XYZ file of C-alpha atoms in Angstrom:
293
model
C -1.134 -7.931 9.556
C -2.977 -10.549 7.453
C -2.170 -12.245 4.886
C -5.093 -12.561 1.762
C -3.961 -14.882 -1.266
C -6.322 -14.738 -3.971
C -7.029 -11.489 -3.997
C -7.800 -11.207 -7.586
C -10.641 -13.653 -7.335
C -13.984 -13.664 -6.011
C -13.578 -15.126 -2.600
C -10.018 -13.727 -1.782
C -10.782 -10.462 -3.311
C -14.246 -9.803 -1.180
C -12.277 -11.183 1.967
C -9.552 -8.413 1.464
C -12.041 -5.612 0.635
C -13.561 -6.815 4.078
C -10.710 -6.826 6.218
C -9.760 -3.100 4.772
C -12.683 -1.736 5.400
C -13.002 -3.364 8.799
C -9.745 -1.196 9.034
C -7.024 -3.751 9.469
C -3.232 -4.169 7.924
C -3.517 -6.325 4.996
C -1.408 -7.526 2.773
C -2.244 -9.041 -0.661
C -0.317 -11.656 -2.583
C -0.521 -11.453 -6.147
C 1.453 -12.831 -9.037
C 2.366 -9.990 -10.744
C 3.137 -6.486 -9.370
C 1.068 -4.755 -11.418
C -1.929 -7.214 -10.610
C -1.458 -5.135 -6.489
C -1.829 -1.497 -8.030
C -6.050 -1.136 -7.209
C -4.919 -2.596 -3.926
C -2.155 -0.835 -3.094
C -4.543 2.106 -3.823
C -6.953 0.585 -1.234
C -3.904 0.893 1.483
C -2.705 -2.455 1.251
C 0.525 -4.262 1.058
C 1.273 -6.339 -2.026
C 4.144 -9.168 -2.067
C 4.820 -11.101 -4.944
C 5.033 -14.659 -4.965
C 3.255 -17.450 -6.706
C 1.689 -20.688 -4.462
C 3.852 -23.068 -6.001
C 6.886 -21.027 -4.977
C 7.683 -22.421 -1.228
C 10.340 -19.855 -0.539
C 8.625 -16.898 -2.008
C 5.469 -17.288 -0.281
C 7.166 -18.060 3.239
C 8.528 -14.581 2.420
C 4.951 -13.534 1.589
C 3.296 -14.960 5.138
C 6.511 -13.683 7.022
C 4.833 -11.688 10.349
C 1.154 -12.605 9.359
C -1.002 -12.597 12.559
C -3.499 -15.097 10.509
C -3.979 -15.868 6.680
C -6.370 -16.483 4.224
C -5.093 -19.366 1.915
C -6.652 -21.223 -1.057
C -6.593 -23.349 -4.065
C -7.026 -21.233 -7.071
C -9.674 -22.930 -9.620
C -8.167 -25.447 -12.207
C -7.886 -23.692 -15.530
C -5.541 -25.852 -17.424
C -3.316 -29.537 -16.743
C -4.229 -32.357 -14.174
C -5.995 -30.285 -11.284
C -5.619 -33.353 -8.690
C -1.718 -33.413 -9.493
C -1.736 -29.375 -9.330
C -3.861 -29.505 -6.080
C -0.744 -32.067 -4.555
C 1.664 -29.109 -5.429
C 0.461 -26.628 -4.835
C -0.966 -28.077 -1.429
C 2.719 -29.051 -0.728
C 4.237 -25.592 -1.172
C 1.605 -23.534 0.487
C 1.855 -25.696 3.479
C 5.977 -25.660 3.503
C 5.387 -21.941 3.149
C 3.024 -21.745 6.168
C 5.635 -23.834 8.429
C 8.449 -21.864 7.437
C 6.620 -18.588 8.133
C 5.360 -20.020 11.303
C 1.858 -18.935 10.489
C 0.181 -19.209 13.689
C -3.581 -18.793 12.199
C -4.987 -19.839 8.505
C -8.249 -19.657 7.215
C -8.106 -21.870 4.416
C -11.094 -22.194 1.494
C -12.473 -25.161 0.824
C -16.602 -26.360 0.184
C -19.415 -27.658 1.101
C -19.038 -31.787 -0.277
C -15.157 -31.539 0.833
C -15.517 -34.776 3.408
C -16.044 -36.977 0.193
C -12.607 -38.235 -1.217
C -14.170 -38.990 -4.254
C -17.335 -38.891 -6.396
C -17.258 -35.396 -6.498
C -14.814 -33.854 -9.463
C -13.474 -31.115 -8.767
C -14.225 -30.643 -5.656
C -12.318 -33.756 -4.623
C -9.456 -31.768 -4.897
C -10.347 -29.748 -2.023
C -10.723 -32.682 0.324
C -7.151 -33.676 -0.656
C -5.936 -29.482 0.003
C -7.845 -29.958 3.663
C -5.431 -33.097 4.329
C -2.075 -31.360 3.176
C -3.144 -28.113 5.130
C -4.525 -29.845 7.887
C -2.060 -28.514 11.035
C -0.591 -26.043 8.880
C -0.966 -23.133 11.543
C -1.745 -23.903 15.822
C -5.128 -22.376 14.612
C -6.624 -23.784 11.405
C -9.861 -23.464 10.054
C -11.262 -24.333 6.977
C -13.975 -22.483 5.251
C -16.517 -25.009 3.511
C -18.378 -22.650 1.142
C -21.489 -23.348 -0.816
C -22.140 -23.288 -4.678
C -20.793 -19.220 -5.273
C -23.773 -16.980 -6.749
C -21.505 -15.211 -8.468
C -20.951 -18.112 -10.694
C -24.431 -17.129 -12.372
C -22.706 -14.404 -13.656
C -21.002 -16.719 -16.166
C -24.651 -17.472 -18.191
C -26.066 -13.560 -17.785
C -25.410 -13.090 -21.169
C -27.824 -15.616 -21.990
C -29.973 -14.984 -19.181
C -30.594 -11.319 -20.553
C -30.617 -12.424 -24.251
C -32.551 -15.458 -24.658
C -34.122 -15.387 -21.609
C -33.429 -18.887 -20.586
C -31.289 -20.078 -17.846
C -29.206 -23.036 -19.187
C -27.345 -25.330 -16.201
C -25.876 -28.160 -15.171
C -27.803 -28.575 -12.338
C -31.149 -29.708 -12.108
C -34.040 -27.126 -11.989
C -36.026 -28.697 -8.830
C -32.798 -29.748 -6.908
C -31.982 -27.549 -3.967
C -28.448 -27.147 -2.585
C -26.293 -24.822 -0.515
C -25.759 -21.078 -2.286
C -23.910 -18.483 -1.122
C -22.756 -15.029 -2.489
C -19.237 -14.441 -2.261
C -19.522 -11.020 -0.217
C -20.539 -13.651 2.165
C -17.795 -15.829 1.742
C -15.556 -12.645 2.141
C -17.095 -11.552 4.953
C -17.366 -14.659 7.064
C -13.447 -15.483 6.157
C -12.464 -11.796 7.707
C -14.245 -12.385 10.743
C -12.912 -15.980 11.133
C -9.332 -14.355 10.721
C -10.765 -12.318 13.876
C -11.425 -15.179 16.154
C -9.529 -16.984 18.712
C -9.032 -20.814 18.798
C -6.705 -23.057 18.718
C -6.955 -26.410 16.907
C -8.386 -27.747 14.162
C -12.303 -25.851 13.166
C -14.372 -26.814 9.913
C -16.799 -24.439 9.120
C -19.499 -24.783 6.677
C -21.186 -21.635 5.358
C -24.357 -21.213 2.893
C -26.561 -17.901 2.336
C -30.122 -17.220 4.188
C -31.673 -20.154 2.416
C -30.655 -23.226 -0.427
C -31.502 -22.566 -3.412
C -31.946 -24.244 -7.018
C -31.254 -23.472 -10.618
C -35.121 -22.865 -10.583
C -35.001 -20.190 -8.038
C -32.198 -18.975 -9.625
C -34.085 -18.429 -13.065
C -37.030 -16.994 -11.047
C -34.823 -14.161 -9.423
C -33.625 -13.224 -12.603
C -36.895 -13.380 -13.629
C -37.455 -10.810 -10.745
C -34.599 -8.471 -11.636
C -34.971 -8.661 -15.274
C -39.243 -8.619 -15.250
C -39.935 -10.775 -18.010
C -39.906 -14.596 -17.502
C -36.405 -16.739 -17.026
C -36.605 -20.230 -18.103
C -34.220 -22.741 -16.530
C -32.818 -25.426 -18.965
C -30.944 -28.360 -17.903
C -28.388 -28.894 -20.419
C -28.204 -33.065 -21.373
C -25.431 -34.665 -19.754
C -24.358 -35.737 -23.411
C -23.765 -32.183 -24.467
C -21.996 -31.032 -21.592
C -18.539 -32.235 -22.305
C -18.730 -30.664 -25.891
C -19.950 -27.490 -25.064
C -17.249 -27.322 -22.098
C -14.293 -27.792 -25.225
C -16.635 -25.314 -27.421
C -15.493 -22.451 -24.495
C -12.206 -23.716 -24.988
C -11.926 -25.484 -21.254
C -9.152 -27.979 -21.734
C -10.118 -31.333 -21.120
C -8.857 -32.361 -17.557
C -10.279 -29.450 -16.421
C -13.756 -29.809 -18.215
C -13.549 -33.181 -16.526
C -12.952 -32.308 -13.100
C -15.926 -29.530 -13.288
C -18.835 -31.935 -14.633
C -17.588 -34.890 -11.740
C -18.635 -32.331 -9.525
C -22.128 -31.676 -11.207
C -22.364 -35.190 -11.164
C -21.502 -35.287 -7.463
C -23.897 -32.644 -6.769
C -26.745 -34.643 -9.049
C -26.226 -37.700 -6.525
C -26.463 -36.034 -3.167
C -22.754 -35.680 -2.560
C -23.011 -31.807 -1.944
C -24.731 -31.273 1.917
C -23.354 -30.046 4.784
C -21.928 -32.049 7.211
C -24.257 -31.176 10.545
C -21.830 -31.664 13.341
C -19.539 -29.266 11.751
C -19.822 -25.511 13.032
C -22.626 -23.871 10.502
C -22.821 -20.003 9.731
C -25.134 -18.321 7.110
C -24.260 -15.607 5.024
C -27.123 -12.301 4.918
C -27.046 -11.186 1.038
C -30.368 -12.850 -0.531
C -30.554 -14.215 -3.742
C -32.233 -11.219 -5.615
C -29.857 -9.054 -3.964
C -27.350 -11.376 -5.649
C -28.666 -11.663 -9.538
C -29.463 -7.908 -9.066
C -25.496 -7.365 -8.863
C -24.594 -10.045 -11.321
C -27.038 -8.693 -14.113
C -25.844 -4.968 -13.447
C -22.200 -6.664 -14.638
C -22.982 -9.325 -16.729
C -20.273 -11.406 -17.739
C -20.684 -13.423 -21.618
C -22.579 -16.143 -22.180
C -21.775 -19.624 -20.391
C -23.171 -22.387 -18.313
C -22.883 -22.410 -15.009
């Protein structure tokens, strides 16, 4: 049996839909029972627990051969003090269950303690989960593609590409399927220890080659606009992201502008296979409202 938090989500969703159709016992952890029904309609098992919730999720990882565990993104409060907690629990959880495998999420940039927003938080979710199961291994991801979904509103509308990164600046990109993909397999593997894996798609990518692939899908020109660092805070409160959160996010485009976000080389380094057309191709046949990503 394993265990998939975050099911809901991108990454945890995309690493359950792997492991079921790979065939294999999973069960999902949700908040809410009726947040399991499209899963229990996939064949899996849904338990009911929340991360913070040390006894409830020990329930949840009770018999789990492995696990895939994560910190859910920051949407509201302090997400440094709500990383600490939540890292706490999950990790009391895993020990109590006697997990004896976890896959664990983290990204690409994770080494840095600091300089890095909210990304920072994952380095400090590595250190509380570190030694949580005999086998641990956490999953450094690159910049989601699927976060491009949040501006293909605008993309489709205006035909510009707005972004907090710059146009010309390459870094690591990877689709969630990927992500999802590469988690269910590590579930798969035998080790024992400590692994960090870092995982990016067939290529890095920038905001520019981002624009140009929707330029691609869409067949009309895409042009990519950095938004000013002076706006960026405003329009962050404009889509009603509360301010500790809003902060968090544009440390880590700041992190990113500065070279913090590259791959650490003599960690283990996999690639993902789903190209960035392939990508905006999806994300524009569900595009989400306008936004910046």
């Amino acid at each position: 049996m394993y265990v998939v938090l975050g099911a809901n989500g991108r990454a945890g969703g995309e690493a359950a839909r792997a492991l079921i159709e790979r065939g294999e016992a999973v069960r999902v952890v949700v908040r809410r029972k009726e947040q399991g029904e499209k899963w229990a309609m996939l064949g899996a098992e849904v338990a009911v627990a929340s991360i913070e919730d040390a006894d409830g999720m020990g329930d949840a990882l009770k018999g789990a051969q492995a696990a895939f565990l994560l910190n859910p993104p920051p949407v509201s409060g302090d997400p440094y003090a709500r990383t600490e907690e939540l890292g706490v629990a999950l990790a009391d959880a895993a020990r109590r269950a006697r997990l004896p495998k976890a896959v664990v999420l983290s990204s690409i940039g994770a080494q840095h303690v600091s300089g890095t927003g909210v990304i920072a938080t994952l380095n400090r979710f590595e250190a509380l989960l570190d030694g949580v199961a005999p086998a641990t291994a956490f999953l450094r991801s690159g910049y989601f593609l699927e976060t491009w979904g949040e501006v293909a509103g605008t993309v489709t509308s205006e035909s510009v590409l707005p972004s907090f990164l710059d146009p010309a600046q390459k870094i690591p990109m990877v689709s969630t399927i990927d992500v999802g993909r590469t988690a269910a397999t590590l579930l798969g593997e035998e080790w024992s220890g400590k692994r960090v894996v870092e995982l990016s798609g067939p290529g890095d990518w920038s905001a520019g080659d981002v624009a140009a692939a929707f330029a691609d899908v869409l067949g009309r020109p895409v042009a990519p606009v950095l938004v000013p660092a002076e706006r960026r805070a405003a329009l962050l409160a404009d889509e009603g992201v509360p301010g500790e959160v809003a902060s968090a996010l544009l440390g880590m485009f700041d992190g990113i502008a500065n070279g913090l976000f590259v791959r650490e080389h003599s960690n283990e380094q996999r690639s993902g296979t789903t190209s960035l057309e392939a990508a905006i191709r999806r994300i524009v046949g569900a595009a989400e409202p306008a936004g910046v990503a």
